[in-house]
Short mmCIF file of C-alpha atoms in Angstrom, two decimals:
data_model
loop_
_atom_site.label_atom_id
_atom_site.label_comp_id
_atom_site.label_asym_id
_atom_site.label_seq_id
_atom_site.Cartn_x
_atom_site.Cartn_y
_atom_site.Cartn_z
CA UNK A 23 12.66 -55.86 46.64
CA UNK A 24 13.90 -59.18 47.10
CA UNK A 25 16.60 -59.13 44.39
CA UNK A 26 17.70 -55.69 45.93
CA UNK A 27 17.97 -57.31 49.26
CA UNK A 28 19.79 -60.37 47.25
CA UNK A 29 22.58 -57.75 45.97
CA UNK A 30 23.42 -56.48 48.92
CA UNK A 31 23.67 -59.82 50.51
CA UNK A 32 26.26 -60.81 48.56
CA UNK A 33 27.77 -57.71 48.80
CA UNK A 34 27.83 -57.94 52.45
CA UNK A 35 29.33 -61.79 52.51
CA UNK A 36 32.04 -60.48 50.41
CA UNK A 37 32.76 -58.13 52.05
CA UNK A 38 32.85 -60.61 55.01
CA UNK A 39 34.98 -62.99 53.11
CA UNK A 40 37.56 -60.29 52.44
CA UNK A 41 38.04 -58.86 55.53
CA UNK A 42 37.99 -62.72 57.11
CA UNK A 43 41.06 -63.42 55.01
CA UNK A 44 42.68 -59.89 55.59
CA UNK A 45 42.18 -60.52 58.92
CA UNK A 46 43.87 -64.02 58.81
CA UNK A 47 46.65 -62.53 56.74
CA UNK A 48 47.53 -59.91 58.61
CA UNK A 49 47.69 -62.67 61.57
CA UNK A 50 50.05 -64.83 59.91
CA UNK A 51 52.28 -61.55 58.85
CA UNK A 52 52.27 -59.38 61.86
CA UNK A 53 51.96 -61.98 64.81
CA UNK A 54 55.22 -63.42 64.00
CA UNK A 55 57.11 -60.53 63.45
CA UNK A 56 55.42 -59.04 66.81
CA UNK A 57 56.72 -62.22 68.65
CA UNK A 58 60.09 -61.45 67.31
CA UNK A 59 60.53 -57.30 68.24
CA UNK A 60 59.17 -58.88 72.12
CA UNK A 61 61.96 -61.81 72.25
CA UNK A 62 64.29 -59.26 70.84
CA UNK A 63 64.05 -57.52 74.23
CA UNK A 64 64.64 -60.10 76.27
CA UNK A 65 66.69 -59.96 79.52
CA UNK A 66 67.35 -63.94 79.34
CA UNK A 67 70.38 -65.66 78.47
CA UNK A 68 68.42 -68.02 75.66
CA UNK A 69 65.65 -67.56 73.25
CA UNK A 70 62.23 -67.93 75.47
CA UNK A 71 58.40 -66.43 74.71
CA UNK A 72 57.13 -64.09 76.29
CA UNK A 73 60.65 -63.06 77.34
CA UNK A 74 61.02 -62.87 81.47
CA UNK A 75 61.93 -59.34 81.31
CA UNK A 76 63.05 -56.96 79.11
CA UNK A 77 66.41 -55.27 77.84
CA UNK A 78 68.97 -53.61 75.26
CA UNK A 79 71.55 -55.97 76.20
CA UNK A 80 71.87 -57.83 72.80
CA UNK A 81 70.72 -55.08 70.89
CA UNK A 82 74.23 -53.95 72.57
CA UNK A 83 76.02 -57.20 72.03
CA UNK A 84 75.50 -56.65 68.35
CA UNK A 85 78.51 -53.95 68.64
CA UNK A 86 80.30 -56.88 69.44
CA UNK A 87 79.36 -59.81 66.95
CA UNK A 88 82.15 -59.09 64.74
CA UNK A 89 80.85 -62.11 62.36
CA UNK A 90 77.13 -60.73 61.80
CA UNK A 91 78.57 -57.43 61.58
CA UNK A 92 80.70 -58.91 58.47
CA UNK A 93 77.88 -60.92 56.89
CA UNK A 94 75.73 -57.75 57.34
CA UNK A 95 78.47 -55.46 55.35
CA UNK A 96 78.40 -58.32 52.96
CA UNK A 97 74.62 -58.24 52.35
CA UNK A 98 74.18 -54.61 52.21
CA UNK A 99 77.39 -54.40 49.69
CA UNK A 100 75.84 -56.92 47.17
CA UNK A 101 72.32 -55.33 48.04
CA UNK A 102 73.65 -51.81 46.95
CA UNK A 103 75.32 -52.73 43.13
CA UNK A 104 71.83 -54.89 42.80
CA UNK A 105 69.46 -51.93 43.15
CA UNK A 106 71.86 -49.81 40.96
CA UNK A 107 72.08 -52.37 38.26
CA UNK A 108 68.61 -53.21 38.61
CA UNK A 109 67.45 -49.23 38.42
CA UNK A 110 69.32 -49.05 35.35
CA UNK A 111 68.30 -52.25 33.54
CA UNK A 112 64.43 -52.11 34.73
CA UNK A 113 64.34 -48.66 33.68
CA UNK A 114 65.72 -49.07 30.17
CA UNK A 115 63.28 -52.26 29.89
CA UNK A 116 60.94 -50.89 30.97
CA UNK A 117 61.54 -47.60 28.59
CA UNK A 118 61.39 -49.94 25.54
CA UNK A 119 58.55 -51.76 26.23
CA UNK A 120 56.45 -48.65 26.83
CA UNK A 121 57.17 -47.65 23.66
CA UNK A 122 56.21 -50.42 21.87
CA UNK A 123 53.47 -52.48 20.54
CA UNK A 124 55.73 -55.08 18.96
CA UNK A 125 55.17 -58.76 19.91
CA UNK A 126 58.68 -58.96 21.06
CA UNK A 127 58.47 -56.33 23.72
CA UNK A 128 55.38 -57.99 24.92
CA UNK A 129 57.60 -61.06 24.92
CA UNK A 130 60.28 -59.58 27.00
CA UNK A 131 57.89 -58.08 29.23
CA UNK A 132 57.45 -61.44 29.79
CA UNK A 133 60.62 -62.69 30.46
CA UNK A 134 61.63 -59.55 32.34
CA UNK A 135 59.43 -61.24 34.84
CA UNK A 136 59.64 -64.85 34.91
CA UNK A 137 61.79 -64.83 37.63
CA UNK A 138 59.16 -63.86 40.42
CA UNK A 139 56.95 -67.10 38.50
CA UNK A 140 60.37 -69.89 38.85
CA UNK A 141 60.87 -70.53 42.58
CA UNK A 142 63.98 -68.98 43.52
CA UNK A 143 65.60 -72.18 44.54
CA UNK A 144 65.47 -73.43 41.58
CA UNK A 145 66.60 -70.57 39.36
CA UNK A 146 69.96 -71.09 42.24
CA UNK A 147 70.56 -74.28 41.19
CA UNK A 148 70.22 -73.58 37.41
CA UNK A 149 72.34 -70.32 37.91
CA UNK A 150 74.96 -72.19 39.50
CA UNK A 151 74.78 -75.02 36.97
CA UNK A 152 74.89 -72.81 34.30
CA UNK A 153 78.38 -71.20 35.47
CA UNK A 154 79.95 -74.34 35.92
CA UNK A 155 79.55 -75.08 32.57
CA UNK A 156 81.19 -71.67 31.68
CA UNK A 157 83.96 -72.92 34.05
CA UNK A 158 83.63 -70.08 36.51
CA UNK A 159 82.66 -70.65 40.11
CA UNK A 160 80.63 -68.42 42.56
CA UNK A 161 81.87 -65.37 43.35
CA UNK A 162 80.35 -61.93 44.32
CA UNK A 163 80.00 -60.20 40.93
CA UNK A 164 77.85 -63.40 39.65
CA UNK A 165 75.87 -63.39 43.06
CA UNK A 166 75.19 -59.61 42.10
CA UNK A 167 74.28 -60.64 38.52
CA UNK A 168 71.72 -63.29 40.33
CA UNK A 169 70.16 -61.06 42.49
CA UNK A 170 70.15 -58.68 39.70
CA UNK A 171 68.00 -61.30 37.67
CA UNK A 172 65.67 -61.65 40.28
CA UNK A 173 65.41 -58.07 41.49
CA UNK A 174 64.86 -56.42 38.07
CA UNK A 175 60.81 -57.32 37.78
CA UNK A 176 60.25 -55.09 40.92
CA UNK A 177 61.91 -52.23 39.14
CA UNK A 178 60.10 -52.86 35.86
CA UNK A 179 56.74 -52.97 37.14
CA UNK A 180 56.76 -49.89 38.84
CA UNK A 181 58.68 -47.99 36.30
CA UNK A 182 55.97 -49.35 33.85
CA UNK A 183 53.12 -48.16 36.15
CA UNK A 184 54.36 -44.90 35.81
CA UNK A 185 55.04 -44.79 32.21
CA UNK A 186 51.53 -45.23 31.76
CA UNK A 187 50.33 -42.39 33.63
CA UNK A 188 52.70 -39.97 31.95
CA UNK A 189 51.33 -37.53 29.64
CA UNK A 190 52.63 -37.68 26.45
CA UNK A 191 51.74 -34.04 25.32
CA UNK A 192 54.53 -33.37 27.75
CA UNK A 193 56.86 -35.44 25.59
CA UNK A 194 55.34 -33.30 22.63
CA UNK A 195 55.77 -30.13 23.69
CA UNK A 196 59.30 -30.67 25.07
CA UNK A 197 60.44 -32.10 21.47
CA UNK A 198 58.21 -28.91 19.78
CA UNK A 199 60.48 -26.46 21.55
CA UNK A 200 63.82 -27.93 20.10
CA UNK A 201 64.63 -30.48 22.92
CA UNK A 202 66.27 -33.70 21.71
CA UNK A 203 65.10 -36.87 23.17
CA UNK A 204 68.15 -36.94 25.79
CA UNK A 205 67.26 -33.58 26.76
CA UNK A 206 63.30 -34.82 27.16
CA UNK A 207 64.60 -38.06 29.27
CA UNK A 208 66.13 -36.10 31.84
CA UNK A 209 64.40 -33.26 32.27
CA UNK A 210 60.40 -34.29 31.74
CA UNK A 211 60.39 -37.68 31.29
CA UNK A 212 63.22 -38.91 34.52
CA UNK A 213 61.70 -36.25 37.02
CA UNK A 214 58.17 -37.91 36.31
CA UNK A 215 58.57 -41.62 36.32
CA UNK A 216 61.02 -40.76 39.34
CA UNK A 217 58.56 -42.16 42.54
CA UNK A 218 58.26 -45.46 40.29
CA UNK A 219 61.77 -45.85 39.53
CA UNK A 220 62.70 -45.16 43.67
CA UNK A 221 59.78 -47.17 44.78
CA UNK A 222 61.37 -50.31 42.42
CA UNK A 223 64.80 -49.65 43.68
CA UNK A 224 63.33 -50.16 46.97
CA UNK A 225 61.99 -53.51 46.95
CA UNK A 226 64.86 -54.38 44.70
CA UNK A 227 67.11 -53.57 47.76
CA UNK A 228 64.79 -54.97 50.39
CA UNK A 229 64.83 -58.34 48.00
CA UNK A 230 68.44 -58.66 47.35
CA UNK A 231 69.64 -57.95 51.21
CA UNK A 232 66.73 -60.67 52.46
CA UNK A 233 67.22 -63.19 49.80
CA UNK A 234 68.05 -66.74 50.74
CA UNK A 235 68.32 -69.11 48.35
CA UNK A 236 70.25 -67.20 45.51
CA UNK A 237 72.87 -66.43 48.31
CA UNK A 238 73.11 -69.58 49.34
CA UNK A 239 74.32 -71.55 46.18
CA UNK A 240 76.01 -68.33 44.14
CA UNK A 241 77.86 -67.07 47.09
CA UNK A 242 81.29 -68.50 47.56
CA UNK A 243 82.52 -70.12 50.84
CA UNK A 244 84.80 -67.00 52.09
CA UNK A 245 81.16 -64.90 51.50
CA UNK A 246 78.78 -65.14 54.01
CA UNK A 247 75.56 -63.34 54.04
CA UNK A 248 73.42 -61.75 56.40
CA UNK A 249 70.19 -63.60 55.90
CA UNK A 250 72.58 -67.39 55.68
CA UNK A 251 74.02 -66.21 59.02
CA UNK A 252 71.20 -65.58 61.08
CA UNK A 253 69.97 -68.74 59.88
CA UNK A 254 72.79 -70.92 60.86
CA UNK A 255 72.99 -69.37 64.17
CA UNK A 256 69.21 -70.31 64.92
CA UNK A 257 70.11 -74.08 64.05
CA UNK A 258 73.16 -74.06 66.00
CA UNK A 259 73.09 -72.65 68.92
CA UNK A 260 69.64 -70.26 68.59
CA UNK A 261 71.83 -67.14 70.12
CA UNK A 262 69.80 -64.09 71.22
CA UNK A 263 71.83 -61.87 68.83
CA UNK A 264 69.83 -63.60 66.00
CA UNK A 265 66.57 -62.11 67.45
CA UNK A 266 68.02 -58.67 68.07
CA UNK A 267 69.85 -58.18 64.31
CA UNK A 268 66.21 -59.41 62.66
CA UNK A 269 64.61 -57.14 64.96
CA UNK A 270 66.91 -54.14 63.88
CA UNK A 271 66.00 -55.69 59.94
CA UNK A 272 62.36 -55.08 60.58
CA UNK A 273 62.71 -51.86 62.18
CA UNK A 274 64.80 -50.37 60.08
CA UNK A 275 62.53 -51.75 57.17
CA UNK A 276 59.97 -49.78 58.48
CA UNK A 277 61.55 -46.71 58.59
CA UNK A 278 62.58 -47.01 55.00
CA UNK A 279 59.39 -47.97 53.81
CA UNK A 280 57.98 -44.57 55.74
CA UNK A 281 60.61 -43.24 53.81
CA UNK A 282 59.72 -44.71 50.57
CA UNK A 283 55.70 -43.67 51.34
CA UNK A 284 56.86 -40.47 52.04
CA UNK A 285 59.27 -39.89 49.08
CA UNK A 286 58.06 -42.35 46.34
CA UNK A 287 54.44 -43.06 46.93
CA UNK A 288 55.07 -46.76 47.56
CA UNK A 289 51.83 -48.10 47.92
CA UNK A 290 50.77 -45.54 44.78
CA UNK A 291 53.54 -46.91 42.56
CA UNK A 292 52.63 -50.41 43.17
CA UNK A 293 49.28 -50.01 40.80
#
């Protein structure tokens, strides 16, 4: 009796534990991005919590900021070719090392994802080194390749997740009725890993368009980026725009993560 009261005792003050740090993590996450939607709707001239009253004015101003409107095209252009290049690449990696027990794949697997282990800063710094020595200076198509570099993993690990619930008498009995291998990819194998492949193109997107310190040292001064913007404006002059455009980021990231849920099985992919 008492070790039975023991066990769930400790099941209990983990389970206590758990939901004490959920609890403080969901704080930390959602508080700040609450404060941020409220100040968005401010009536007031300046940034100020809790705003005085509220209003669409610079959620209407934004039709005007000809600048962030710019540095917002930018962003989503170089967050587009990423998720495209990254589909393609994570979903060829991850392809190969799915089919393989070779050290080597388990060794790329690895260094598919070393970039979410190297702090992006300093993969910026190396990137940009590493140009100069090729004699080439930042430009778009290298910021692409960067973000490309660091966006890949997120494709690969959900294409991987579902290559490994995929049934492989499907494979069989496609290639026992005369289908070649292309034929197999794209009509039983593609359709399947499809939700993992959207879901990684997803956060690939969401991580290129938010990304700071890639964009900061591969981007070239006539380039400016959404994310760089915003930030500049908050040390200079902390204009109310800056509240409303990362208020339109969140909710719009919302809605295409509803999207993604809905479509891909985000959260199911992520396994």
């Amino acid at each position: 009796m008492a070790g039975l009261r023991r066990i769930r005792w400790d099941a209990l003050s983990l389970k206590l534990v758990f939901g004490l740090l959920a609890g403080i993590a969901l704080v930390f996450l959602v508080l700040p991005t609450a404060v941020v939607l409220l100040t968005s709707f401010t009536s007031s001239q300046s940034l100020r919590f809790p705003p005085p009253g509220l209003s669409f004015r610079w959620y209407l101003a934004l039709l005007d900021a000809d600048q962030m409107q710019r540095a917002a095209w930018n962003s989503l252009v170089v967050a587009f070719w990423t998720t495209l290049l990254s589909g393609a690449c994570g979903t060829a990696a991850a392809l190969a090392i799915a089919r393989s027990r070779s050290p080597l794949m388990r060794a790329a697997d690895l260094l598919f994802m070393s970039p979410l282990l190297l702090p992006a800063l300093s993969f910026g710094f190396a990137a940009l080194i590493f140009i100069n020595r090729l004699g080439l200076s930042p430009n778009i198509p290298l910021l692409v390749l960067g973000h490309v570099i660091v966006c890949v993993p997120f494709v690969l690990r959900t294409t991987l997740a579902s290559l490994s619930q995929l049934d492989a008498s499907l494979l069989e009995a496609s290639e026992s009725l005369g289908a070649g291998r292309l034929t197999t990819f794209r009509r039983v194998t593609l359709p399947l890993i499809g939700p993992g492949i959207g879901a990684g193109a997803f956060l690939a997107f969401m991580a290129s368009f938010d990304n700071v310190p890639v964009s900061l040292i591969l981007a070239d001064e006539r380039t400016e980026m959404l994310p760089i913007h915003l930030w500049q404006q908050i040390e200079t002059n902390l204009d109310v725009r800056t509240a409303a455009a990362s208020g339109a980021i969140v909710i719009a990231t919302l809605i295409l993560m509803l999207l993604a849920e809905r479509f891909a099985g985000l959260t199911r992919q992520m396994h």
